[in-house]
mmCIF file of C-alpha atoms in Angstrom:
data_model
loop_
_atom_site.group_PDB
_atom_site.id
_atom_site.type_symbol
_atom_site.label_atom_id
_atom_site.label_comp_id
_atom_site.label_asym_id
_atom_site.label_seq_id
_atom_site.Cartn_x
_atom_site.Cartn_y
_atom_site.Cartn_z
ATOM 1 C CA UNK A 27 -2.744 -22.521 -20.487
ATOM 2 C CA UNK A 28 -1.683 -20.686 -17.281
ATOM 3 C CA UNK A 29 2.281 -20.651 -18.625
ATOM 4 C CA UNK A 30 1.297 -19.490 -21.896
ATOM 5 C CA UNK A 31 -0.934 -16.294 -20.597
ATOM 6 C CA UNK A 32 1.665 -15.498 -18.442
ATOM 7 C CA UNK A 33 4.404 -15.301 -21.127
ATOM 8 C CA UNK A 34 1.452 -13.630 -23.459
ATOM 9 C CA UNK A 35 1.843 -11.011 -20.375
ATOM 10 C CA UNK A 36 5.341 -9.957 -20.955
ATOM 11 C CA UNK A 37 6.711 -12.279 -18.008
ATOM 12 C CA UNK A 38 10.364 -13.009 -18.592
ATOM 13 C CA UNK A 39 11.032 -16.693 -18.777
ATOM 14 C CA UNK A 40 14.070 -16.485 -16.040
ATOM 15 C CA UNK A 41 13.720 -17.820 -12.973
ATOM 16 C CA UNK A 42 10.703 -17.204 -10.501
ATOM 17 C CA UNK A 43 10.958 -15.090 -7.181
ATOM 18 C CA UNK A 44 12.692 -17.339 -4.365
ATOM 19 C CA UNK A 45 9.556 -16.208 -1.844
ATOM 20 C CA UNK A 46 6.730 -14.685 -2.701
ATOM 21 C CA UNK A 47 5.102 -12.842 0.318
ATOM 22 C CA UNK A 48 1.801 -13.492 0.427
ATOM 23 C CA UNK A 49 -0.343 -10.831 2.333
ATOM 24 C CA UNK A 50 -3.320 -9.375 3.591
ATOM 25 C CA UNK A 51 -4.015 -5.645 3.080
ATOM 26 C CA UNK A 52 -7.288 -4.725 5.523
ATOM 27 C CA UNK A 53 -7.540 -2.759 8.132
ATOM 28 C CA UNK A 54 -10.972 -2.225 9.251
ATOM 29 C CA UNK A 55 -10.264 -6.428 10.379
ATOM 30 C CA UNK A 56 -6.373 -6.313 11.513
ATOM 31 C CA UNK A 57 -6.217 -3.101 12.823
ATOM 32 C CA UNK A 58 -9.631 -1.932 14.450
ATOM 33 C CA UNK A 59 -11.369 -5.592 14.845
ATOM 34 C CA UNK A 60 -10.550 -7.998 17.539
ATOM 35 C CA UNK A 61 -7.368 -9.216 17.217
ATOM 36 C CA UNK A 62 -8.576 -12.247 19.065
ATOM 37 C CA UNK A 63 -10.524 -12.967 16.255
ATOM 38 C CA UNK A 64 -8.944 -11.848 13.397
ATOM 39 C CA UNK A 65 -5.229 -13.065 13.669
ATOM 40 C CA UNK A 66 -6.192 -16.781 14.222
ATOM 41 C CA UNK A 67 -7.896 -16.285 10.649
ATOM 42 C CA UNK A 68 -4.890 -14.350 9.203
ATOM 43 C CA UNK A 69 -3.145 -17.910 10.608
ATOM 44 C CA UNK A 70 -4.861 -20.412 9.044
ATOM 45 C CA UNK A 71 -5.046 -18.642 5.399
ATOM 46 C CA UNK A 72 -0.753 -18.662 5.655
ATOM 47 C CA UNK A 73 -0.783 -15.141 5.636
ATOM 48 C CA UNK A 74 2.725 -14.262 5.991
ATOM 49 C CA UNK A 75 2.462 -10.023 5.990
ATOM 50 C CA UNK A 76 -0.262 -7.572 6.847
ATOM 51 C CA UNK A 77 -0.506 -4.020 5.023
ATOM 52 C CA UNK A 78 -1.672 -1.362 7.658
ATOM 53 C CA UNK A 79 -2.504 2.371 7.213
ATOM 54 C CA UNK A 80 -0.106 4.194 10.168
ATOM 55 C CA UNK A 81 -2.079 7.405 9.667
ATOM 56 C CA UNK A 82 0.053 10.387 10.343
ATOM 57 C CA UNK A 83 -3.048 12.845 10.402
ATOM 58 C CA UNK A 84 -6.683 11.643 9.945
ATOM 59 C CA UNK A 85 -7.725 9.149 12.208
ATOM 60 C CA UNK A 86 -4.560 8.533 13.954
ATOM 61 C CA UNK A 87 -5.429 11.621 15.969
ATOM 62 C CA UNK A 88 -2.056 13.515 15.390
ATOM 63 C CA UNK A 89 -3.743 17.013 14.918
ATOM 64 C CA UNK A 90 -2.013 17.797 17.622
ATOM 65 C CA UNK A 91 1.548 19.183 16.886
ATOM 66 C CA UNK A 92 4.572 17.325 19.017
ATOM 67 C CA UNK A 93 6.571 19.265 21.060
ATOM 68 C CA UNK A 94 9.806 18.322 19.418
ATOM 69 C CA UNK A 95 8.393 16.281 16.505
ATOM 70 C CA UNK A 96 11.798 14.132 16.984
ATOM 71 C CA UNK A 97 12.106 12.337 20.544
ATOM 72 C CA UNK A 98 9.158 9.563 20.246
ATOM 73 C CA UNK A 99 9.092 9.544 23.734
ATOM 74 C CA UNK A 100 7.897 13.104 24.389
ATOM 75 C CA UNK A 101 4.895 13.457 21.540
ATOM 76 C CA UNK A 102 2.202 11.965 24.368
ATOM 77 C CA UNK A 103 -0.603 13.274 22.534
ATOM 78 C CA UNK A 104 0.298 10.429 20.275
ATOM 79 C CA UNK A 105 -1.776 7.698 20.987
ATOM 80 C CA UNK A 106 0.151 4.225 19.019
ATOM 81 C CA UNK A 107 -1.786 2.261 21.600
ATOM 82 C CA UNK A 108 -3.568 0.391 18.659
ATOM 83 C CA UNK A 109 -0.478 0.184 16.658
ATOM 84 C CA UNK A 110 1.081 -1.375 19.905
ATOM 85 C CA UNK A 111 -1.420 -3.735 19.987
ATOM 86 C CA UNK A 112 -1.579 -4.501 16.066
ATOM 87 C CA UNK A 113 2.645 -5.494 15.626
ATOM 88 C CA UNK A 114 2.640 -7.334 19.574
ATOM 89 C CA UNK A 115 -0.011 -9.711 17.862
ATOM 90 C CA UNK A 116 1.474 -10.093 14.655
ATOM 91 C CA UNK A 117 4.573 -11.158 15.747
ATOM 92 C CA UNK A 118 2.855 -13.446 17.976
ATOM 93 C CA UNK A 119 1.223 -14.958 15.120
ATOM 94 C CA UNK A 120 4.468 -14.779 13.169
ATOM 95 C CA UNK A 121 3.415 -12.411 10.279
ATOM 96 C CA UNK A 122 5.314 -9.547 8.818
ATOM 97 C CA UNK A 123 3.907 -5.578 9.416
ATOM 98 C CA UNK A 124 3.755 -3.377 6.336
ATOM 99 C CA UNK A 125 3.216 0.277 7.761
ATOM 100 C CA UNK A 126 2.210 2.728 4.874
ATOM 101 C CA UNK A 127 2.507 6.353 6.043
ATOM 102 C CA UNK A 128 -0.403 8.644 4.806
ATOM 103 C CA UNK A 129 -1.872 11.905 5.602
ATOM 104 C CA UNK A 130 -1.191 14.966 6.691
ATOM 105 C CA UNK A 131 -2.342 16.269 9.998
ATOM 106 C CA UNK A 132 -4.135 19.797 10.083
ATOM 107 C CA UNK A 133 -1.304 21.937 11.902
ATOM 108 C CA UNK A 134 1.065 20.386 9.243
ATOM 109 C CA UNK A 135 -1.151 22.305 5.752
ATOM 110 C CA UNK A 136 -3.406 24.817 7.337
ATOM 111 C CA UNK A 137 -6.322 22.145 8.015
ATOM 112 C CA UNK A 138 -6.159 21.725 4.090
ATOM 113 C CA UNK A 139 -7.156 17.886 4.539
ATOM 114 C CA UNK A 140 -5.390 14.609 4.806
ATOM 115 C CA UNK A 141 -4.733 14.544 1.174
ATOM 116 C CA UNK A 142 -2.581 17.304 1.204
ATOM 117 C CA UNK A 143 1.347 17.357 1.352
ATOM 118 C CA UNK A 144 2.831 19.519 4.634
ATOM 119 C CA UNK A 145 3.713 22.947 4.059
ATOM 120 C CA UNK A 146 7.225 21.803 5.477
ATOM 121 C CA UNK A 147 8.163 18.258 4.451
ATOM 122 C CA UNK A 148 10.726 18.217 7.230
ATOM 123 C CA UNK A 149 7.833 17.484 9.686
ATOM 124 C CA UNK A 150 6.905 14.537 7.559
ATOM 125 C CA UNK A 151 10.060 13.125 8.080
ATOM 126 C CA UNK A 152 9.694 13.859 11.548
ATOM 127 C CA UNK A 153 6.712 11.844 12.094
ATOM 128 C CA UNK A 154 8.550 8.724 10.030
ATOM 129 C CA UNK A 155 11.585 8.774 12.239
ATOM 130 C CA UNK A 156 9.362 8.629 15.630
ATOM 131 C CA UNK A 157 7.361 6.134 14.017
ATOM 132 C CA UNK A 158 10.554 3.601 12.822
ATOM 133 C CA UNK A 159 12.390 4.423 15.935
ATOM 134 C CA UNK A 160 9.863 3.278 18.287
ATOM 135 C CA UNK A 161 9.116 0.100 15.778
ATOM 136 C CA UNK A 162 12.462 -0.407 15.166
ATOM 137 C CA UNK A 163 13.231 -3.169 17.654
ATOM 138 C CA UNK A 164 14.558 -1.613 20.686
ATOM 139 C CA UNK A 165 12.042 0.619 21.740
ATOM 140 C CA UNK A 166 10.328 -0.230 25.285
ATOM 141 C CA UNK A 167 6.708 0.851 25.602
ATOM 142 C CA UNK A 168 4.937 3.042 28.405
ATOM 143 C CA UNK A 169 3.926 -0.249 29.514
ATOM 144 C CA UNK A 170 7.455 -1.749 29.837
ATOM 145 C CA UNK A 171 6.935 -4.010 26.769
ATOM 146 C CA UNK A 172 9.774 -3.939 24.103
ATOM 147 C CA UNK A 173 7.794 -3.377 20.923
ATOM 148 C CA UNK A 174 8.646 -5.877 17.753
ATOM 149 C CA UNK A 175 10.629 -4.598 14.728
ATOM 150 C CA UNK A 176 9.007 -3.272 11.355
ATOM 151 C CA UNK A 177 11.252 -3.200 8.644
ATOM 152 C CA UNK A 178 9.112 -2.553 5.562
ATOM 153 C CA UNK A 179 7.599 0.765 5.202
ATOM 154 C CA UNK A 180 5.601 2.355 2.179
ATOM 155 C CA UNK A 181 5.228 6.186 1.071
ATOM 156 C CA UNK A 182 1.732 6.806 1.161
ATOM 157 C CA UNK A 183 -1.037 5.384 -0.713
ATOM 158 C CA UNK A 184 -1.954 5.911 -5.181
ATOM 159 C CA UNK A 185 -0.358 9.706 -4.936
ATOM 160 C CA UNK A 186 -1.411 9.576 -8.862
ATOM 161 C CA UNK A 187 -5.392 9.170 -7.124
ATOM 162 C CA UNK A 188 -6.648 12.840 -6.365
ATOM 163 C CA UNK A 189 -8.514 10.905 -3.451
ATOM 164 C CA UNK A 190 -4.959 10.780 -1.799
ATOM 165 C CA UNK A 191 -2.917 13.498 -3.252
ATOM 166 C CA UNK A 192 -5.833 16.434 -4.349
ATOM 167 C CA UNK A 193 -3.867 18.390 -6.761
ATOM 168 C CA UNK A 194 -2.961 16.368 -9.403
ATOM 169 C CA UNK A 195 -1.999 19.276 -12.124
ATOM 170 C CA UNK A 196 -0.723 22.818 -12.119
ATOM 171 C CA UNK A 197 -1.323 25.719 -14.312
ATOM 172 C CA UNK A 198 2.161 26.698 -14.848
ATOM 173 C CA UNK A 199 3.151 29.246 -17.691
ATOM 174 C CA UNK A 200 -0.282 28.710 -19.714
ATOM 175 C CA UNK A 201 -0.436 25.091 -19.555
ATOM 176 C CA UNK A 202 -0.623 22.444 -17.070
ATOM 177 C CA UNK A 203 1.631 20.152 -15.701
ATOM 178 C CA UNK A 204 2.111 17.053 -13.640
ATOM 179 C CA UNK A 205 2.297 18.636 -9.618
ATOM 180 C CA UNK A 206 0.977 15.045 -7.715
ATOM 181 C CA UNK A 207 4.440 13.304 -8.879
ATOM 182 C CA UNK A 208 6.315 16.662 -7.974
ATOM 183 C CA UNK A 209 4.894 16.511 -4.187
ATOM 184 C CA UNK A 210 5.413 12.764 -4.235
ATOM 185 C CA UNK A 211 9.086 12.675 -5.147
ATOM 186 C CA UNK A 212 9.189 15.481 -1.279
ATOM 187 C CA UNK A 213 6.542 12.437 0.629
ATOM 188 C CA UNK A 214 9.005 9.295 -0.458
ATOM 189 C CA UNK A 215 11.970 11.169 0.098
ATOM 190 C CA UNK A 216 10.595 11.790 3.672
ATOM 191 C CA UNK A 217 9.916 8.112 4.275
ATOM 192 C CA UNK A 218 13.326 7.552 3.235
ATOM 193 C CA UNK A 219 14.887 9.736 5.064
ATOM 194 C CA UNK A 220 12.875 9.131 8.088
ATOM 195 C CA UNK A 221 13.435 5.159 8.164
ATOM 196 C CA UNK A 222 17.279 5.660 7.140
ATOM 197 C CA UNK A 223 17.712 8.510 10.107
ATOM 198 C CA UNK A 224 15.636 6.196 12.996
ATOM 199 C CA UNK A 225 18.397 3.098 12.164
ATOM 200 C CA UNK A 226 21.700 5.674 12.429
ATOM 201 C CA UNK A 227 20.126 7.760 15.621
ATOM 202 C CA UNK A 228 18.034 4.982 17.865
ATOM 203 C CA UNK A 229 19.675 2.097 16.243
ATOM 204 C CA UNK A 230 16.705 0.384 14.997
ATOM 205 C CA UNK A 231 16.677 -2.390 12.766
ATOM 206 C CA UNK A 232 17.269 -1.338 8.812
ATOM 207 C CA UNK A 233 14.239 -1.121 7.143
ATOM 208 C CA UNK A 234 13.093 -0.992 3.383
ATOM 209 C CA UNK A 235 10.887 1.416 1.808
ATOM 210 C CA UNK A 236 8.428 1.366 -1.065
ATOM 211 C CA UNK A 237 7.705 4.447 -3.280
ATOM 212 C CA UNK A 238 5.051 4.732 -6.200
ATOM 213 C CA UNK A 239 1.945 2.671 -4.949
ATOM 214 C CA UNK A 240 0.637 3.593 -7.786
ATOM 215 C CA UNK A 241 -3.115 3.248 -8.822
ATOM 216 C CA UNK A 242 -3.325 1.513 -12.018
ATOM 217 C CA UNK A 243 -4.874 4.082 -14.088
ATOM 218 C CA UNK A 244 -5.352 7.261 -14.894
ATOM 219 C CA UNK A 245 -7.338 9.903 -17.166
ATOM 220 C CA UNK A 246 -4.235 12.348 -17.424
ATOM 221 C CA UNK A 247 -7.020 14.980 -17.609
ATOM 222 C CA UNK A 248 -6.312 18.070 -16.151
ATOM 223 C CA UNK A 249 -9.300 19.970 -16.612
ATOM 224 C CA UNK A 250 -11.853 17.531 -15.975
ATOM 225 C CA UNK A 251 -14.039 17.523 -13.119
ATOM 226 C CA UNK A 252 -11.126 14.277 -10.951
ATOM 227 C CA UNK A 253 -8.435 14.343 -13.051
ATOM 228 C CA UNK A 254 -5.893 11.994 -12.121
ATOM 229 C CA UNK A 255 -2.216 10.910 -13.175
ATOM 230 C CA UNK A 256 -1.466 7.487 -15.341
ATOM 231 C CA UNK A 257 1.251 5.482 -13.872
ATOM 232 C CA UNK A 258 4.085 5.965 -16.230
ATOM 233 C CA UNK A 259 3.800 9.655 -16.770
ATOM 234 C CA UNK A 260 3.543 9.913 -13.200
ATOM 235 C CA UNK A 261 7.110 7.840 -12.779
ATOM 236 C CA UNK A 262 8.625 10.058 -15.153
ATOM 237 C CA UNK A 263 7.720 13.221 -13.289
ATOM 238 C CA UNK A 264 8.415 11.746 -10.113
ATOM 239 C CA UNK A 265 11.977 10.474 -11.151
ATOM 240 C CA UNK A 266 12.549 14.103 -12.765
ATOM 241 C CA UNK A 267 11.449 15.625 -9.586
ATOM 242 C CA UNK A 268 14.407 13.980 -7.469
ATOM 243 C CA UNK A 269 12.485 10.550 -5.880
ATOM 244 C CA UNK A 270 15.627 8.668 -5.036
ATOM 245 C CA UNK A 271 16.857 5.686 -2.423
ATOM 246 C CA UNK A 272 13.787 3.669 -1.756
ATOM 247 C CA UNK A 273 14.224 0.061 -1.814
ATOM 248 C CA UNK A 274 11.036 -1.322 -4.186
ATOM 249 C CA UNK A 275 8.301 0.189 -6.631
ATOM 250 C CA UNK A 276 5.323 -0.844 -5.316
ATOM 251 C CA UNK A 277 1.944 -0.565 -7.457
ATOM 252 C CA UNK A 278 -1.746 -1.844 -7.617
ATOM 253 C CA UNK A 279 -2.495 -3.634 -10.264
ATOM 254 C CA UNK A 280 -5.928 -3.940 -10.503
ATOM 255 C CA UNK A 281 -8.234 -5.251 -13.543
ATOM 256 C CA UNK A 282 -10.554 -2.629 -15.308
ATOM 257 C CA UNK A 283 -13.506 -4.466 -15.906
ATOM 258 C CA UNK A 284 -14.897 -7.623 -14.881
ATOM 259 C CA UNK A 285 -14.502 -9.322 -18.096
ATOM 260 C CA UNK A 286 -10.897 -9.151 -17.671
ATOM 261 C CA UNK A 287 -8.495 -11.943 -16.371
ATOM 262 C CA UNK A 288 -5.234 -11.114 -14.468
ATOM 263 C CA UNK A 289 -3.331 -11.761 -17.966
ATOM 264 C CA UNK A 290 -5.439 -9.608 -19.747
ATOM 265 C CA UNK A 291 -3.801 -6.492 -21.505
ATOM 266 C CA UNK A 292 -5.690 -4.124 -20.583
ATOM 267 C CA UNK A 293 -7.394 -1.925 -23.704
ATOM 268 C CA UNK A 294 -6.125 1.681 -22.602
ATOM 269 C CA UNK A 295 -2.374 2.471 -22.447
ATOM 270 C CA UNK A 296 -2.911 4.417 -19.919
ATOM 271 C CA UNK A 297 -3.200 1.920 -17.666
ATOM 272 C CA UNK A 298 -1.134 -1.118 -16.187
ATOM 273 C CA UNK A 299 -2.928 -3.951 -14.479
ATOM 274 C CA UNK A 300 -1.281 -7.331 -13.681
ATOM 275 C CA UNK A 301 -1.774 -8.090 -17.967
ATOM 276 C CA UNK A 302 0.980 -5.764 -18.292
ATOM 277 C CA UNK A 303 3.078 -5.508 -15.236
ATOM 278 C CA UNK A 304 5.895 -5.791 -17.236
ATOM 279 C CA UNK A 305 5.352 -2.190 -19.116
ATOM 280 C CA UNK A 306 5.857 -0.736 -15.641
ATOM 281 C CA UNK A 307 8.829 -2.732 -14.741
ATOM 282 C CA UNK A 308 10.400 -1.673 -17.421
ATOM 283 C CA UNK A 309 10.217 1.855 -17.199
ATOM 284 C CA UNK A 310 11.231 1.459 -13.397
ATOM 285 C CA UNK A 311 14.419 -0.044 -14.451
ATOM 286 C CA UNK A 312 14.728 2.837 -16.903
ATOM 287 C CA UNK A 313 14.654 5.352 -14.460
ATOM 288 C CA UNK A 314 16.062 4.108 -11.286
ATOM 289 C CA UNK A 315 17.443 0.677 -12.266
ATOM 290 C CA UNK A 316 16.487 -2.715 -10.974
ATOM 291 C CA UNK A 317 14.569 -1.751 -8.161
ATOM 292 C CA UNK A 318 12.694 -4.999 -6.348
ATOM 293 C CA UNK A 319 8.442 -4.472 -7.414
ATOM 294 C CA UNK A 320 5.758 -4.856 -4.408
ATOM 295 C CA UNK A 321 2.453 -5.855 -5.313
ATOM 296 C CA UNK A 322 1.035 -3.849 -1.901
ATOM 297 C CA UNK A 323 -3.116 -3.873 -3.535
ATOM 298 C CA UNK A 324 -5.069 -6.474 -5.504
ATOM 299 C CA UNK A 325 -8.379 -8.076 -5.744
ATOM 300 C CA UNK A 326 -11.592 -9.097 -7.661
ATOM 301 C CA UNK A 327 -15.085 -8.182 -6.135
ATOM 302 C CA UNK A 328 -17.672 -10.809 -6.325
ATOM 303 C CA UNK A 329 -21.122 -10.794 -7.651
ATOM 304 C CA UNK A 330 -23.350 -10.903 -5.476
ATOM 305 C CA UNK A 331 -22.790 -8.495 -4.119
ATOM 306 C CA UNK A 332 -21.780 -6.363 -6.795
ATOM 307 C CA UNK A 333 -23.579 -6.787 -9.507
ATOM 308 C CA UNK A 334 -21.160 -4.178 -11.717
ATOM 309 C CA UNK A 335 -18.060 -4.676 -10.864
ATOM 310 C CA UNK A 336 -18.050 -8.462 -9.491
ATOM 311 C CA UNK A 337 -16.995 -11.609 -10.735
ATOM 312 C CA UNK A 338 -18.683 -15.401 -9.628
ATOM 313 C CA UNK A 339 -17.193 -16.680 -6.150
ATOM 314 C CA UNK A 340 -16.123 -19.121 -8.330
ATOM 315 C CA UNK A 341 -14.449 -16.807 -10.844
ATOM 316 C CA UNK A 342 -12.738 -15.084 -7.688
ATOM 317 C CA UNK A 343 -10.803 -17.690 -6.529
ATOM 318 C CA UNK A 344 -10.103 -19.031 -9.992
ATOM 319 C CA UNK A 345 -8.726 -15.147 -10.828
ATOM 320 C CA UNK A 346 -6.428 -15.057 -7.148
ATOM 321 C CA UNK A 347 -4.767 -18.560 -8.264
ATOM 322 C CA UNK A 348 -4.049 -16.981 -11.577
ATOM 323 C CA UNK A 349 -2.549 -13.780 -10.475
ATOM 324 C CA UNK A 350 -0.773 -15.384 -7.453
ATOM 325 C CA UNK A 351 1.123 -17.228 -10.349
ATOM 326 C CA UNK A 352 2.034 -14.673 -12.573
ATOM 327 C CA UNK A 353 3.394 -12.706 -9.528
ATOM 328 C CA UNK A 354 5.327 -16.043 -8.518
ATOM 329 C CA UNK A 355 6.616 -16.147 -11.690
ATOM 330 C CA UNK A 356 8.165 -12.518 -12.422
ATOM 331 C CA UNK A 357 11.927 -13.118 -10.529
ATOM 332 C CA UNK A 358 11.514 -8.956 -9.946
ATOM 333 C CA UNK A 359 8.134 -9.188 -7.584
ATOM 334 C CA UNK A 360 8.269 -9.804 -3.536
ATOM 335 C CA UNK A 361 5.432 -9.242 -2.388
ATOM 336 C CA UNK A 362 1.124 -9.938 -3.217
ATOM 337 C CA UNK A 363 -1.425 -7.957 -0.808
ATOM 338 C CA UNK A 364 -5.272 -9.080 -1.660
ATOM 339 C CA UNK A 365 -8.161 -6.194 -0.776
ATOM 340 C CA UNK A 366 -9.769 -7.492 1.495
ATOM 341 C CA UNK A 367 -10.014 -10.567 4.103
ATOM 342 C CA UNK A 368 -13.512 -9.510 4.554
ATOM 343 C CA UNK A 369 -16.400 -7.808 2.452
ATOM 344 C CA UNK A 370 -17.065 -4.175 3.298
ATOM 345 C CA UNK A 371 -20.301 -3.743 5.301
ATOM 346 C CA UNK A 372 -21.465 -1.416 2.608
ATOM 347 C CA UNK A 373 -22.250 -2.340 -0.977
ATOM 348 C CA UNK A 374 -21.005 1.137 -2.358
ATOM 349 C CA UNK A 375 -17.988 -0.218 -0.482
ATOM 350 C CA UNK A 376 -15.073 -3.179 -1.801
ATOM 351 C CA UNK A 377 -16.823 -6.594 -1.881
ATOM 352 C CA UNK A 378 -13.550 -8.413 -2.088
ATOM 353 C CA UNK A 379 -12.934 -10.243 0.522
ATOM 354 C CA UNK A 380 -12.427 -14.005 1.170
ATOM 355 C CA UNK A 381 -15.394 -14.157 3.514
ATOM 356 C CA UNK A 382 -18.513 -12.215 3.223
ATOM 357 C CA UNK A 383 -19.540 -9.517 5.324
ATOM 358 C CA UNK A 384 -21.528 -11.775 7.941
ATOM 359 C CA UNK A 385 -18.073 -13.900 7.745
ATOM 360 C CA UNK A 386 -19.345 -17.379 5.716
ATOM 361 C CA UNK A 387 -15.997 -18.148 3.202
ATOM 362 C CA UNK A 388 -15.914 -17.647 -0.367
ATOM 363 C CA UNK A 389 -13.908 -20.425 -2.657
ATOM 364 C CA UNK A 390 -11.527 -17.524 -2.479
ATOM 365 C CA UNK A 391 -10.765 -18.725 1.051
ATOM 366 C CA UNK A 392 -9.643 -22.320 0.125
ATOM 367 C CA UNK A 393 -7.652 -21.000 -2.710
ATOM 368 C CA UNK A 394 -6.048 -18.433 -0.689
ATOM 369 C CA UNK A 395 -4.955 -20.734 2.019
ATOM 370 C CA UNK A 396 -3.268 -23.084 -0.374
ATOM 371 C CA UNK A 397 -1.157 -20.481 -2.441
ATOM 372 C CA UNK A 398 2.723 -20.849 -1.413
#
């Protein structure tokens, strides 16, 4: 039944991806809970990656503006103390870093938030090069410690989201227009640039960058009260806006409603969920050819807690199995994040995790653990 739902979902026949990279995308656990703690569990699931926010503004505390914004060595108001901390441990524990670069620092958009693009996207790039220079392999802490390699990066988070890109549309001429893929196309040519310029300057290690990480709908609404961008339109724009040389497409694929499987179509065209990954790899091979796909966001939430949105326990790890597969399956995906390892301590929050918020395991767990 599995093999026929995933060919109902448009998955080409050929053969499956050689390794799939099975990850973990949350924070509040890997990067601000005790790594003591937390990496022995990342361990025993098999987690092979991690997904971190490296915050350029926000709550990385880079208000501040560098002196040079290029030598990493001179920005001290930097503090990457708890980045340190996060890649010495996972390399410890053998799993891969995933650093996604988002938000904009006040000095860099006239304190116009986080969600914001930089007035000048040179100092974007900037921030990227210090960042993949002093994670690029070579680079020896204040401590004396000679920091482990990251060589997979990722352009921000769901720029078609207004909660991470605000303006979505422009009035332009009488009408409006796409302007989130516009300022995109600027952020992942930063990233690019950035990662590219830290390997020719400092020598570190080549890395690979992600664009898109798209959200997996949108009301292409302009005049509503959150309008947001739907995931092809948004490509288009973004492609016709000059996004070039990134390594993979990466996207979240999440389902709509809690009556949907992972092989479900989903109802609006507007949208593309794991049911129809194949709509959105096929207009990324249109545009920029056969670029590789990262799955960098998925989950189901479970009921209890949430009583709207969640599935059974049961239901939750019978859902991850599913849509581990049909990832495993597609010969053009590398890599599949779940949201979260742990239950938000909120219930407004994501109740996806494969433990609950006091830490007891879900099925999810088991499943999890046995995925290769």
């Amino acid at each position: 039944m599995l093999v026929l739902a995933v060919l109902a979902a448009g998955a080409p026949a050929a053969p499956s991806s050689a390794r799939l990279v099975k990850g973990i995308y949350d924070e509040t656990q890997v990067l601000y809970g005790n790594p003591d703690k937390t990496f022995p569990i990342l361990e025993q699931l098999g987690t092979k990656a991690i997904r971190v926010n490296l915050y350029w503004g926000g709550k990385f505390g880079a208000s501040l503006r560098p002196p040079s914004g290029l030598n990493p060595e001179q920005p001290r108001n930097l503090d990457w103390s708890l980045y340190d901390r996060l890649v010495t441990f996972a390399a410890r524990f053998g799993i891969e870093v995933y650093f996604s670069i988002y938000g904009t620092p006040d000095w860099a958009n006239d304190n116009r938030g986080v969600n914001e693009p930089p007035r000048q996207i040179k100092a974007l790039e900037n921030f990227v090069f210090m960042a993949a220079t002093r994670y690029g392999g070579r680079f020896v802490s204040e401590d004396g410690i000679r920091l482990p390699a990251v060589t997979k990066w990722i352009a921000w988070n769901e720029p078609n989201n207004p909660l991470f890109l605000k303006t979505q549309f422009k009035r332009r001429a009488g009408r409006w227009v796409i302007q989130s893929a516009v300022d995109y196309a600027k952020i992942c040519n930063a990233v690019v640039a950035g990662v590219r310029r830290a390997r020719i300057d400092s020598g570190a290690r080549r890395g690979k960058v992600a664009c898109g990480v798209t959200a997996p709908r949108g009301n292409n609404m302009a005049s509503s009260s959150r309008p947001s961008v739907s995931p092809i339109p948004f490509m288009r724009v973004m492609k016709a806006a000059g996004a070039k040389g990134f390594d993979a497409y990466a996207h979240h694929p999440y389902y709509g409603n809690p009556s949907e499987t992972p092989s479900t179509r989903p109802s609006s065209r507007q949208a593309v969920q794991l049911g129809n990954i194949d709509d959105l790899i096929s207009e990324v091979t249109r545009l920029w050819g056969a670029k590789r796909i990262w799955i960098t966001e998925y989950g189901y939430q479970t009921n209890p807690p949430d009583k709207i949105f969640g599935v059974s326990p049961k239901l939750q790890a019978k859902y991850l199995a599913e849509a581990y597969a049909i990832a495993k399956k597609h010969p053009r995906i590398d890599t599949f994040f779940w949201f979260l390892l742990r239950d938000e301590n909120r219930l407004e929050g994501w109740q996806s995790g494969l433990l609950n918020k006091s830490g007891a395991r879900k099925p999810a767990f088991a499943t999890f653990r046995r995925l290769r």
